[in-house]
Coordinates of C-alpha atoms in Angstrom, one line a residue:
Chain A
M1272 CA 39.7 -10.9 71.0
S1273 CA 39.6 -9.4 74.5
E1274 CA 40.2 -5.7 75.1
R1275 CA 43.6 -6.4 76.5
E1276 CA 44.9 -8.3 73.6
A1277 CA 43.5 -6.0 70.9
T1278 CA 46.1 -3.9 69.3
L1279 CA 45.8 -0.2 69.3
L1280 CA 45.0 -0.2 65.6
N1281 CA 42.2 -2.7 66.1
R1282 CA 40.6 -0.7 68.9
F1283 CA 41.1 2.6 67.0
T1284 CA 39.6 1.1 63.9
R1285 CA 36.6 -0.2 65.9
I1286 CA 35.9 3.3 67.2
K1287 CA 36.3 4.8 63.7
R1288 CA 34.0 2.1 62.3
R1289 CA 31.3 2.9 64.9
R1290 CA 31.5 6.5 63.9
V1291 CA 31.2 5.7 60.2
H1292 CA 28.1 3.7 61.0
L1293 CA 26.7 6.6 63.0
A1294 CA 27.3 8.8 60.0
F1295 CA 25.3 6.5 57.8
A1296 CA 22.5 6.4 60.4
L1297 CA 22.6 10.2 60.4
A1298 CA 22.4 10.3 56.6
L1299 CA 19.4 7.9 56.7
G1300 CA 17.8 10.0 59.4
L1301 CA 18.3 13.0 57.2
I1302 CA 16.6 11.4 54.2
A1303 CA 13.7 10.4 56.5
V1304 CA 13.3 14.0 57.9
F1305 CA 13.6 15.4 54.4
L1306 CA 10.7 13.2 53.2
L1307 CA 8.7 14.2 56.2
D1308 CA 9.4 17.8 55.5
L1309 CA 8.2 17.3 51.9
S1310 CA 5.0 15.7 53.1
A1311 CA 4.1 18.5 55.4
G1312 CA 2.0 21.4 54.2
P1313 CA -1.5 22.7 53.7
A1314 CA -2.2 20.5 50.7
A1315 CA -2.9 16.8 51.5
L1316 CA 0.0 15.0 49.9
G1317 CA 0.9 11.8 51.7
L1318 CA 4.3 10.3 52.0
G1319 CA 3.4 7.7 49.4
D1320 CA 2.4 10.5 46.9
I1321 CA 5.6 12.3 47.6
V1322 CA 7.9 9.3 47.0
R1323 CA 5.9 8.4 43.9
G1324 CA 6.0 12.0 42.6
L1325 CA 9.7 12.3 43.2
F1326 CA 10.5 9.3 41.0
D1327 CA 7.7 9.6 38.5
P1328 CA 6.4 13.2 38.4
G1329 CA 3.9 12.2 35.7
S1330 CA 2.0 10.0 38.1
L1331 CA 0.8 13.0 40.1
E1332 CA -2.0 15.4 39.1
L1333 CA -0.8 18.7 37.7
R1334 CA -1.7 20.6 40.9
D1335 CA 0.1 18.1 43.2
R1336 CA 3.0 18.0 40.8
I1337 CA 3.3 21.8 41.0
I1338 CA 3.0 21.8 44.8
L1339 CA 5.7 19.1 45.1
W1340 CA 8.2 20.3 42.5
D1341 CA 7.8 24.1 42.6
V1342 CA 6.9 24.7 46.2
R1343 CA 7.9 22.0 48.6
L1344 CA 11.0 20.6 46.9
P1345 CA 12.8 24.0 46.7
D1346 CA 11.9 24.8 50.3
A1347 CA 13.0 21.4 51.6
L1348 CA 16.2 21.4 49.6
I1349 CA 17.2 24.9 50.6
A1350 CA 16.7 23.8 54.2
L1351 CA 19.3 21.0 53.6
A1352 CA 21.7 23.3 51.7
V1353 CA 21.5 26.2 54.2
G1354 CA 21.7 23.8 57.2
A1355 CA 24.7 22.1 55.7
A1356 CA 26.4 25.4 54.8
L1357 CA 25.9 26.7 58.3
G1358 CA 27.0 23.5 60.0
L1359 CA 30.1 23.4 57.9
A1360 CA 31.0 27.0 58.5
G1361 CA 30.3 26.6 62.2
V1362 CA 32.5 23.6 62.8
E1363 CA 35.4 25.1 61.0
T1364 CA 35.1 28.5 62.7
Q1365 CA 34.9 26.9 66.1
T1366 CA 38.0 24.9 65.5
I1367 CA 40.0 27.6 64.0
L1368 CA 39.1 30.1 66.8
D1369 CA 39.3 27.4 69.4
N1370 CA 36.1 28.7 70.7
P1371 CA 33.0 26.5 71.3
L1372 CA 30.7 29.6 71.2
A1373 CA 32.0 30.8 67.8
S1374 CA 29.9 30.6 64.7
P1375 CA 30.0 32.5 61.4
F1376 CA 27.4 34.7 63.0
T1377 CA 29.6 35.8 65.9
L1378 CA 32.0 37.1 63.2
G1379 CA 29.3 39.5 62.1
V1380 CA 28.3 37.8 58.8
S1381 CA 24.6 37.6 59.6
S1382 CA 24.3 41.0 61.1
A1383 CA 25.9 42.4 58.0
A1384 CA 23.4 40.4 55.9
V1385 CA 20.6 41.9 57.9
L1386 CA 22.0 45.3 57.4
G1387 CA 22.2 44.7 53.7
A1388 CA 18.6 43.4 53.6
S1389 CA 17.5 46.6 55.5
V1390 CA 19.2 48.8 53.0
A1391 CA 17.4 46.9 50.2
I1392 CA 14.0 47.1 52.0
V1393 CA 14.2 50.7 53.2
L1394 CA 16.0 52.4 50.4
A1395 CA 14.7 50.0 47.6
P1396 CA 17.6 50.9 45.4
S1397 CA 17.7 49.8 41.8
I1398 CA 20.9 48.2 40.6
P1399 CA 21.5 47.9 36.8
A1400 CA 21.4 44.3 35.6
V1401 CA 19.9 43.0 38.9
P1402 CA 16.2 42.3 38.7
D1403 CA 14.1 43.9 41.5
H1404 CA 13.3 40.6 43.4
A1405 CA 17.0 39.8 43.5
I1406 CA 18.2 43.1 45.0
L1407 CA 17.5 42.1 48.6
P1408 CA 19.5 38.8 48.5
A1409 CA 22.2 40.5 46.4
L1410 CA 22.7 43.3 48.9
A1411 CA 22.5 40.9 51.9
L1412 CA 25.2 38.8 50.2
L1413 CA 27.3 41.8 49.3
F1414 CA 27.2 43.1 52.9
A1415 CA 27.9 39.6 54.4
L1416 CA 30.8 39.1 52.1
A1417 CA 32.1 42.6 52.9
S1418 CA 32.0 41.9 56.6
G1419 CA 33.9 38.6 55.9
G1420 CA 36.4 40.7 54.1
F1421 CA 36.8 43.0 57.0
V1422 CA 37.4 40.1 59.3
L1423 CA 40.0 38.7 57.0
L1424 CA 41.7 42.0 57.0
V1425 CA 41.8 41.9 60.7
V1426 CA 43.2 38.3 60.6
R1427 CA 46.0 39.6 58.4
V1428 CA 46.8 42.7 60.4
S1429 CA 46.7 40.8 63.8
E1430 CA 48.8 38.0 62.3
G1431 CA 46.1 35.5 63.1
S1432 CA 45.4 36.3 66.7
R1433 CA 42.2 34.6 67.5
E1434 CA 41.2 37.0 70.4
T1435 CA 41.5 40.0 68.1
V1436 CA 39.4 38.2 65.5
V1437 CA 36.6 37.3 67.9
L1438 CA 36.6 40.8 69.5
F1439 CA 36.5 42.4 66.1
G1440 CA 33.7 40.1 65.0
I1441 CA 31.6 41.0 68.0
A1442 CA 32.3 44.7 67.4
L1443 CA 31.1 44.2 63.8
V1444 CA 27.9 42.6 65.1
F1445 CA 27.2 45.7 67.3
L1446 CA 28.0 48.1 64.5
C1447 CA 25.7 46.4 62.0
N1448 CA 22.9 46.1 64.6
A1449 CA 23.3 49.8 65.4
L1450 CA 23.1 50.7 61.7
T1451 CA 20.1 48.4 61.2
A1452 CA 18.4 50.0 64.2
G1453 CA 19.0 53.4 62.4
F1454 CA 17.1 52.1 59.4
H1455 CA 14.3 50.9 61.7
M1456 CA 14.1 54.5 62.9
V1457 CA 13.6 56.1 59.5
A1458 CA 11.6 53.2 57.9
E1459 CA 7.9 52.9 57.4
A1460 CA 6.1 50.5 59.7
E1461 CA 5.6 48.0 56.9
A1462 CA 9.3 48.1 56.0
V1463 CA 10.3 47.5 59.6
Q1464 CA 8.0 44.5 59.7
Q1465 CA 9.6 43.2 56.6
I1466 CA 13.1 43.6 58.1
V1467 CA 12.1 41.8 61.2
F1468 CA 10.5 39.0 59.2
W1469 CA 13.7 38.7 57.2
T1470 CA 15.8 38.7 60.3
I1471 CA 13.9 35.8 61.8
G1472 CA 14.6 33.6 58.7
N1473 CA 12.2 32.0 56.4
L1474 CA 12.6 29.1 53.9
T1475 CA 9.4 29.6 51.9
K1476 CA 10.7 32.1 49.4
A1477 CA 13.3 29.9 47.8
G1478 CA 13.1 28.9 44.2
W1479 CA 15.2 26.4 42.2
A1480 CA 17.8 29.1 41.4
E1481 CA 18.4 29.9 45.0
V1482 CA 18.6 26.2 45.9
A1483 CA 21.2 25.7 43.1
M1484 CA 23.3 28.6 44.3
V1485 CA 23.5 27.5 47.9
F1486 CA 24.2 23.9 46.9
A1487 CA 26.9 25.0 44.5
C1488 CA 28.5 27.1 47.2
V1489 CA 28.6 24.1 49.5
A1490 CA 29.8 21.8 46.7
V1491 CA 32.6 24.1 45.8
I1492 CA 33.8 24.7 49.3
L1493 CA 33.4 21.3 50.9
P1494 CA 36.4 19.7 49.1
F1495 CA 38.7 22.6 50.3
S1496 CA 37.4 21.9 53.9
L1497 CA 38.1 18.2 53.5
R1498 CA 41.6 18.9 52.4
H1499 CA 42.2 20.6 55.7
V1500 CA 40.8 17.9 58.0
W1501 CA 44.1 16.6 59.3
L1502 CA 45.4 20.1 60.0
L1503 CA 42.2 21.1 61.8
T1504 CA 42.3 17.9 63.9
L1505 CA 45.9 18.6 64.7
L1506 CA 45.0 22.1 65.7
R1507 CA 42.7 20.8 68.4
G1508 CA 45.9 19.7 70.2
G1509 CA 46.7 23.4 70.7
E1510 CA 48.3 26.2 68.8
A1511 CA 51.7 25.8 70.4
H1512 CA 52.1 22.3 69.0
A1513 CA 50.9 23.3 65.6
R1514 CA 53.3 26.2 65.4
S1515 CA 56.2 24.1 66.6
M1516 CA 55.5 21.8 63.6
G1517 CA 55.9 24.7 61.3
I1518 CA 52.3 25.0 60.4
D1519 CA 51.3 28.4 59.1
I1520 CA 48.3 29.1 61.4
A1521 CA 47.6 32.6 60.2
R1522 CA 47.2 31.2 56.7
L1523 CA 45.0 28.3 57.8
R1524 CA 42.9 30.8 59.8
T1525 CA 42.6 33.1 56.8
M1526 CA 41.5 30.2 54.5
V1527 CA 38.9 28.9 57.1
I1528 CA 37.4 32.3 57.8
L1529 CA 37.2 33.0 54.0
R1530 CA 35.4 29.7 53.5
S1531 CA 33.1 30.2 56.5
S1532 CA 32.2 33.7 55.5
V1533 CA 31.3 32.8 52.0
L1534 CA 29.3 29.8 53.2
A1535 CA 27.4 31.8 55.8
A1536 CA 26.8 34.7 53.4
F1537 CA 25.3 32.4 50.7
A1538 CA 23.3 30.5 53.4
V1539 CA 21.6 33.6 54.9
C1540 CA 21.2 35.9 51.9
F1541 CA 18.2 34.0 50.5
V1542 CA 16.5 32.7 53.6
G1543 CA 17.4 35.3 56.3
A1544 CA 19.5 35.2 59.4
I1545 CA 18.6 31.7 60.6
G1546 CA 20.3 31.4 64.0
F1547 CA 21.8 28.7 66.0
I1548 CA 22.4 26.1 63.3
G1549 CA 26.0 27.2 62.9
L1550 CA 26.4 27.0 66.7
V1551 CA 24.5 23.8 67.5
A1552 CA 25.3 21.5 64.5
P1553 CA 29.0 21.4 65.3
H1554 CA 28.3 20.5 68.9
L1555 CA 25.9 17.7 67.9
A1556 CA 28.4 16.4 65.4
R1557 CA 31.2 16.5 68.0
L1558 CA 29.1 14.4 70.4
M1559 CA 28.7 11.7 67.7
F1560 CA 32.0 11.9 65.9
G1561 CA 34.5 13.3 68.4
E1562 CA 37.1 15.6 67.3
D1563 CA 38.5 13.7 64.3
H1564 CA 37.6 16.3 61.6
R1565 CA 37.6 13.6 58.9
L1566 CA 34.1 12.8 60.1
L1567 CA 33.4 15.9 62.2
V1568 CA 33.5 18.3 59.2
P1569 CA 31.0 16.3 57.0
G1570 CA 29.1 15.3 60.1
A1571 CA 28.5 18.9 61.1
A1572 CA 27.2 19.6 57.6
L1573 CA 24.8 16.6 58.0
C1574 CA 23.7 17.7 61.4
G1575 CA 23.1 21.2 60.2
A1576 CA 21.0 19.9 57.3
L1577 CA 19.1 17.6 59.7
V1578 CA 18.3 20.2 62.3
L1579 CA 17.1 22.8 59.7
S1580 CA 15.1 20.2 57.9
A1581 CA 13.5 19.1 61.2
A1582 CA 12.8 22.8 62.0
S1583 CA 11.3 23.2 58.6
Y1584 CA 9.0 20.2 59.1
L1585 CA 7.9 21.5 62.5
S1586 CA 7.3 25.0 61.1
K1587 CA 4.6 23.5 58.9
A1588 CA 3.4 20.7 61.1
L1589 CA 3.2 22.3 64.5
V1590 CA 0.2 24.5 63.8
P1591 CA -1.8 23.0 60.9
G1592 CA -2.5 25.6 58.3
I1593 CA 0.1 28.1 59.6
I1594 CA 3.8 28.2 58.6
I1595 CA 5.8 29.5 61.5
P1596 CA 9.0 31.2 60.3
V1597 CA 11.6 28.6 60.6
G1598 CA 14.1 30.9 62.3
I1599 CA 11.9 30.9 65.4
L1600 CA 11.9 27.2 65.5
T1601 CA 15.7 26.8 65.1
A1602 CA 16.2 28.9 68.1
V1603 CA 13.4 27.2 70.1
V1604 CA 14.8 23.8 69.2
G1605 CA 18.4 25.0 69.3
V1606 CA 18.5 26.5 72.8
P1607 CA 17.3 23.4 74.7
V1608 CA 19.6 21.2 72.6
L1609 CA 22.5 23.5 73.4
L1610 CA 21.6 23.4 77.2
L1611 CA 21.3 19.7 77.1
L1612 CA 24.7 19.4 75.5
L1613 CA 26.3 21.8 77.9
W1614 CA 24.8 19.9 80.8
R1615 CA 26.1 16.6 79.5
A1616 CA 29.5 18.0 78.9
R1617 CA 29.6 19.3 82.5
R1618 CA 28.6 15.9 83.9
R1619 CA 31.2 14.2 81.9
A1620 CA 34.0 16.5 82.9
Chain B
M743 CA 83.2 17.2 60.3
T744 CA 83.3 17.9 64.1
G745 CA 79.6 18.3 64.9
R746 CA 76.2 17.6 63.5
F747 CA 74.6 20.6 65.0
S748 CA 75.8 24.1 65.8
V749 CA 74.3 27.5 66.4
S750 CA 76.0 30.9 66.3
N751 CA 75.1 34.6 66.1
L752 CA 71.4 33.8 66.9
G753 CA 69.1 36.7 67.6
A754 CA 65.4 37.1 68.2
R755 CA 63.1 40.0 68.9
Y756 CA 59.5 40.6 69.8
G757 CA 58.7 43.9 68.2
R758 CA 61.4 46.2 69.5
A759 CA 62.4 44.1 72.4
V760 CA 65.5 42.1 71.7
V761 CA 65.2 38.8 73.6
L762 CA 68.2 36.9 72.2
H763 CA 71.6 38.5 71.6
D764 CA 74.2 36.7 69.6
V765 CA 73.6 33.3 71.0
A766 CA 76.1 30.6 70.2
L767 CA 75.6 27.1 71.5
P768 CA 78.2 24.3 71.9
A769 CA 78.4 22.1 68.8
L770 CA 76.9 18.7 69.2
R771 CA 78.1 15.4 67.9
D772 CA 75.9 12.5 67.1
G773 CA 74.1 11.1 70.1
E774 CA 74.6 14.1 72.3
M775 CA 72.2 16.1 74.4
L776 CA 72.5 19.8 75.1
G777 CA 70.8 21.3 78.1
I778 CA 69.7 25.0 78.0
L779 CA 69.5 26.4 81.5
G780 CA 68.4 29.8 82.7
P781 CA 65.9 31.4 85.0
N782 CA 62.4 32.4 83.9
A783 CA 62.3 34.9 81.1
S784 CA 66.0 34.3 80.2
G785 CA 65.0 33.5 76.6
K786 CA 64.9 29.6 76.7
S787 CA 61.5 29.3 75.1
T788 CA 62.3 31.9 72.5
L789 CA 65.5 30.0 71.6
M790 CA 63.5 26.9 71.2
R791 CA 61.1 28.7 68.9
R792 CA 64.0 30.0 66.8
L793 CA 65.3 26.4 66.5
T794 CA 61.9 25.0 65.5
G795 CA 61.8 27.6 62.7
E796 CA 58.5 29.1 63.8
M797 CA 60.2 32.4 64.7
P798 CA 62.4 34.3 62.2
G799 CA 65.6 36.1 63.1
P800 CA 69.3 36.5 62.3
G801 CA 71.8 33.8 63.0
D802 CA 73.2 30.5 61.7
I803 CA 71.6 27.2 62.7
L804 CA 73.6 24.4 61.1
L805 CA 72.3 20.8 61.0
D806 CA 74.3 18.2 59.2
G807 CA 76.3 20.8 57.3
R808 CA 73.3 22.7 56.0
T809 CA 71.7 25.8 57.4
Q810 CA 68.0 26.0 58.5
R811 CA 67.3 27.9 55.3
E812 CA 69.0 25.5 53.1
H813 CA 67.0 22.6 54.6
G814 CA 63.8 24.5 53.6
R815 CA 60.6 24.5 55.5
E816 CA 59.7 20.9 54.5
G817 CA 63.2 19.6 55.1
W818 CA 63.5 21.2 58.5
R819 CA 60.0 19.9 59.5
R820 CA 61.2 16.4 58.6
A821 CA 64.5 16.7 60.5
V822 CA 63.4 18.6 63.6
A823 CA 60.6 18.0 66.0
A824 CA 59.8 19.9 69.2
A825 CA 57.7 19.3 72.3
P826 CA 56.7 22.8 73.4
Q827 CA 56.3 23.6 77.1
T828 CA 52.5 23.9 76.8
P829 CA 51.0 20.4 76.8
P830 CA 48.3 19.6 74.2
A831 CA 45.0 21.3 74.9
P832 CA 42.4 19.4 77.0
S833 CA 39.9 18.8 74.1
A834 CA 37.8 15.8 73.4
L835 CA 40.4 14.6 71.0
M836 CA 42.1 11.2 71.9
P837 CA 45.9 11.0 72.1
T838 CA 45.8 8.4 69.3
E839 CA 43.8 10.8 67.0
L840 CA 46.2 13.6 67.7
M841 CA 49.2 11.4 66.9
W842 CA 47.5 10.1 63.8
S843 CA 46.5 13.5 62.5
T844 CA 49.9 14.9 63.2
A845 CA 51.6 12.1 61.2
R846 CA 49.1 12.5 58.3
A847 CA 49.1 16.3 58.3
L848 CA 52.9 16.3 58.1
G849 CA 52.9 13.6 55.5
L850 CA 54.9 10.9 57.3
A851 CA 55.4 8.1 54.8
L852 CA 54.0 5.2 56.9
S853 CA 51.3 2.7 56.2
D854 CA 48.4 2.7 58.7
A855 CA 49.8 -0.5 60.3
E856 CA 53.3 1.0 60.6
L857 CA 52.0 4.2 62.0
A858 CA 49.8 2.4 64.6
A859 CA 52.8 0.2 65.6
R860 CA 55.0 3.3 66.0
I861 CA 52.3 5.1 68.1
E862 CA 51.7 2.1 70.2
G863 CA 55.4 1.6 70.9
I864 CA 55.8 5.3 72.0
F865 CA 52.7 5.1 74.1
D866 CA 54.0 2.0 75.8
E867 CA 57.3 3.6 76.6
L868 CA 55.6 6.7 78.0
G869 CA 52.9 4.8 80.0
L870 CA 50.1 6.2 77.9
G871 CA 48.8 2.9 76.6
A872 CA 45.8 2.9 79.0
V873 CA 44.7 6.4 77.9
A874 CA 45.5 6.1 74.2
L875 CA 41.8 6.3 73.4
S876 CA 40.6 8.6 76.2
P877 CA 39.7 12.3 75.6
L878 CA 42.7 14.5 76.3
A879 CA 40.4 16.6 78.6
T880 CA 40.3 13.6 81.0
L881 CA 44.1 13.3 81.2
S882 CA 46.2 14.9 83.9
G883 CA 48.5 17.7 83.0
G884 CA 51.4 15.3 83.4
K885 CA 49.9 12.8 81.0
R886 CA 49.2 15.5 78.5
Q887 CA 52.8 16.6 78.7
L888 CA 53.8 13.1 77.9
V889 CA 51.4 13.2 74.9
G890 CA 53.2 16.3 73.8
L891 CA 56.5 14.5 73.9
A892 CA 55.0 11.5 72.1
L893 CA 53.9 14.0 69.3
A894 CA 57.5 14.9 68.8
L895 CA 58.8 11.3 69.0
V896 CA 56.2 10.0 66.4
R897 CA 58.0 12.2 63.8
N898 CA 61.2 10.4 64.6
P899 CA 63.3 13.5 64.2
T900 CA 67.1 13.9 63.8
L901 CA 67.0 16.8 66.2
L902 CA 64.6 16.6 69.1
L903 CA 63.8 19.9 70.9
L904 CA 62.3 19.7 74.3
D905 CA 61.1 22.8 76.2
E906 CA 60.8 22.0 79.9
P907 CA 59.8 18.4 79.1
T908 CA 59.5 17.4 82.7
S909 CA 57.8 20.5 84.2
A910 CA 54.4 18.8 84.9
L911 CA 55.7 15.4 85.6
D912 CA 56.2 13.6 88.9
L913 CA 59.5 12.3 90.0
H914 CA 59.2 8.9 88.4
W915 CA 58.3 10.3 85.0
R916 CA 60.9 13.0 85.1
L917 CA 63.6 10.4 85.3
A918 CA 61.8 8.0 83.0
V919 CA 61.4 10.6 80.2
L920 CA 65.0 11.6 80.3
D921 CA 66.1 7.9 80.4
L922 CA 63.9 7.3 77.4
V923 CA 65.5 10.3 75.5
R924 CA 69.0 9.0 76.3
R925 CA 68.1 5.5 75.4
R926 CA 66.9 6.7 72.0
L927 CA 70.1 8.6 71.4
R928 CA 72.2 5.5 72.2
A929 CA 70.1 3.3 70.0
Q930 CA 69.6 5.4 66.9
G931 CA 71.8 8.4 67.3
G932 CA 70.5 11.9 66.7
L933 CA 70.6 15.1 68.7
V934 CA 68.6 16.5 71.6
V935 CA 68.3 20.1 72.8
A936 CA 66.3 20.5 76.0
A937 CA 65.5 23.6 78.0
L938 CA 65.5 22.5 81.6
H939 CA 64.7 24.0 85.0
D940 CA 66.2 21.3 87.2
L941 CA 69.9 21.8 87.4
D942 CA 70.7 18.3 88.7
L943 CA 68.7 16.6 86.0
A944 CA 70.5 18.7 83.5
A945 CA 73.9 17.8 84.9
R946 CA 73.0 14.2 85.0
Y947 CA 71.5 13.8 81.5
C948 CA 73.2 16.3 79.3
D949 CA 76.6 16.1 77.6
R950 CA 76.7 19.9 77.2
L951 CA 75.1 22.8 79.0
A952 CA 74.5 26.4 78.0
V953 CA 73.3 29.0 80.5
L954 CA 71.1 31.8 79.2
H955 CA 70.7 35.0 81.2
E956 CA 68.8 38.0 79.8
G957 CA 69.1 36.6 76.3
R958 CA 72.8 36.0 76.3
V959 CA 74.8 32.8 76.8
L960 CA 76.8 33.3 80.0
A961 CA 78.5 30.0 80.1
A962 CA 78.6 26.9 77.9
G963 CA 80.5 23.6 78.0
C964 CA 80.4 20.4 79.9
P965 CA 78.3 20.3 83.1
A966 CA 81.2 20.4 85.5
E967 CA 82.6 23.5 83.9
V968 CA 79.4 25.3 83.7
L969 CA 77.7 24.7 87.1
T970 CA 79.9 26.7 89.5
P971 CA 78.8 28.6 92.6
D972 CA 79.8 31.9 91.0
L973 CA 77.6 31.3 88.0
L974 CA 74.6 30.2 90.1
A975 CA 75.0 33.3 92.2
R976 CA 75.0 35.5 89.1
V977 CA 72.3 33.8 87.1
Y978 CA 69.9 32.3 89.6
R979 CA 70.8 34.7 92.5
V980 CA 71.3 31.8 95.0
E981 CA 74.1 30.9 97.2
A982 CA 74.9 27.2 96.4
E983 CA 77.3 24.4 97.0
V984 CA 78.4 22.3 94.1
S985 CA 79.7 18.8 94.8
A986 CA 80.4 15.9 92.5
D987 CA 78.6 12.6 92.4
P988 CA 80.6 9.3 92.1
E989 CA 80.7 9.7 88.3
G990 CA 82.1 13.2 88.5
R991 CA 78.9 15.0 87.5
P992 CA 78.1 18.1 89.5
V993 CA 75.3 18.1 92.1
V994 CA 73.9 21.4 93.2
R995 CA 72.6 22.2 96.6
A996 CA 71.0 25.6 96.8
L997 CA 71.5 27.1 100.3
R998 CA 69.6 30.4 100.2
A999 CA 68.3 33.2 97.9
I1000 CA 70.7 36.1 97.6
D1001 CA 68.9 39.2 98.9
P1002 CA 67.3 40.8 95.8
G1003 CA 68.3 44.3 97.0
K1004 CA 71.9 43.4 97.1
G1005 CA 72.1 41.4 93.9
D1006 CA 73.6 42.8 90.7

């Protein structure tokens, strides 16, 4: 059938099918990068050993089994979960604020998490019923959620005005950064180094419990996001139209910012403030899937997982024997990708 | 029952500023189109937002014997669709995707094939077939305004609200859009309320006109009654001649602006 004769439905379906194929390719790519990430590290464990060890742990020697199951798998899985959480939070935030530069981090969630981590590191408080090693992530999570709560309050008070929300988010970033700098002033040199290290972001401290928590967070929130895909797509047509259809945008905005804040808070509280994923993953997904949020929302989660998994691989593979904190790589990888995307978008316009 | 649609005692305010005072509109019978006229900031868009239900306020809006409240949010959404003045945003979204997501988000009970056929029919009438799968960002402002109209039409409303539907369109499409709206009224009935800038188009296409000035209705009725030199001087501050076309509809020829210093 020629392009002229094809009905709109046929042509539309063809585009959708191509995008679904792309999503499958992306998922396959993700599996490949994930295996690559698993195979990288100081111990010599080849791809073959990895795949064998995944399906039949007993076939590996005890040492290799421990390396695979207790060290590499949690690190690699938390890269997937955190990447997916940030990609998901980023795409929804960008759509709801109609701002391509928005991410959960521009709303202050990560700065608040860093502040929480600083409190934990510098003051080393003890909280009843929370084991010492969990205090840092617990405080980071608490502060991040609290900042999300403040943003939600502003959404409510401003009746959903997106300019006010963005402005308040940026103000929150400055406030948290200032308070964190205050902690730097009074902290011991070692503590400052620890704060800085946490701020950069690092996947290697994750265990199975952390992996489970971040995955659970994504698993709980994703269905709610998917329920809103039609509304989010419609919103890309502009607020005036959505309002004229009787859609409660303030409510939608509240739900999305709640979801994004929780996702971002869980994503960063264990691994540190890993930047750029929440910003870049949605743009990558948009290039592949367009603005139809049925694919864009899960696509951004896939892209986030892929980028962070790739950064995790590079962090181990780039300089043999040294693990570069992954946060450095996400920014180093993320900035050129972002520039490339912006350049392409300009050329297309 | 004399009319399917009527509006009385309608008010609206932004904060403390009252922008609509006791607005009453001429009752409409099936198949009729009402034009809302008025200079900038006279309250036309606010009136439209009251009618869509997105803005609360006092007053009675009656459609088919039931008030807006009695229809409920869902019922009103099913019966009433608006094309706001702002055209859809220039995103990477394709017109077809926007139409599709609108229909699905609002829960239109159509199969994929039915929905596609409806979208294709509307796009053909509005000359959007060639850009149905192009990003909105690549469309001209006029084309995007037509997409905005298509978004309202795809919902197949009883009451169609149009806020300056032709403001970004060239001469051909200005007429073609209003022809389409009239054709639709003739073929399937229903009601149209359109805020319009162009007095001649309003006189030509509308059965009833209402003129807003500073949030009040100054005149309402059939076009020949409403469009008089006196009213044009008062509301638009222009000196104008009003003649009649062969079918008796008024034709306005604005002569000059009345000196702002000497106006009322």
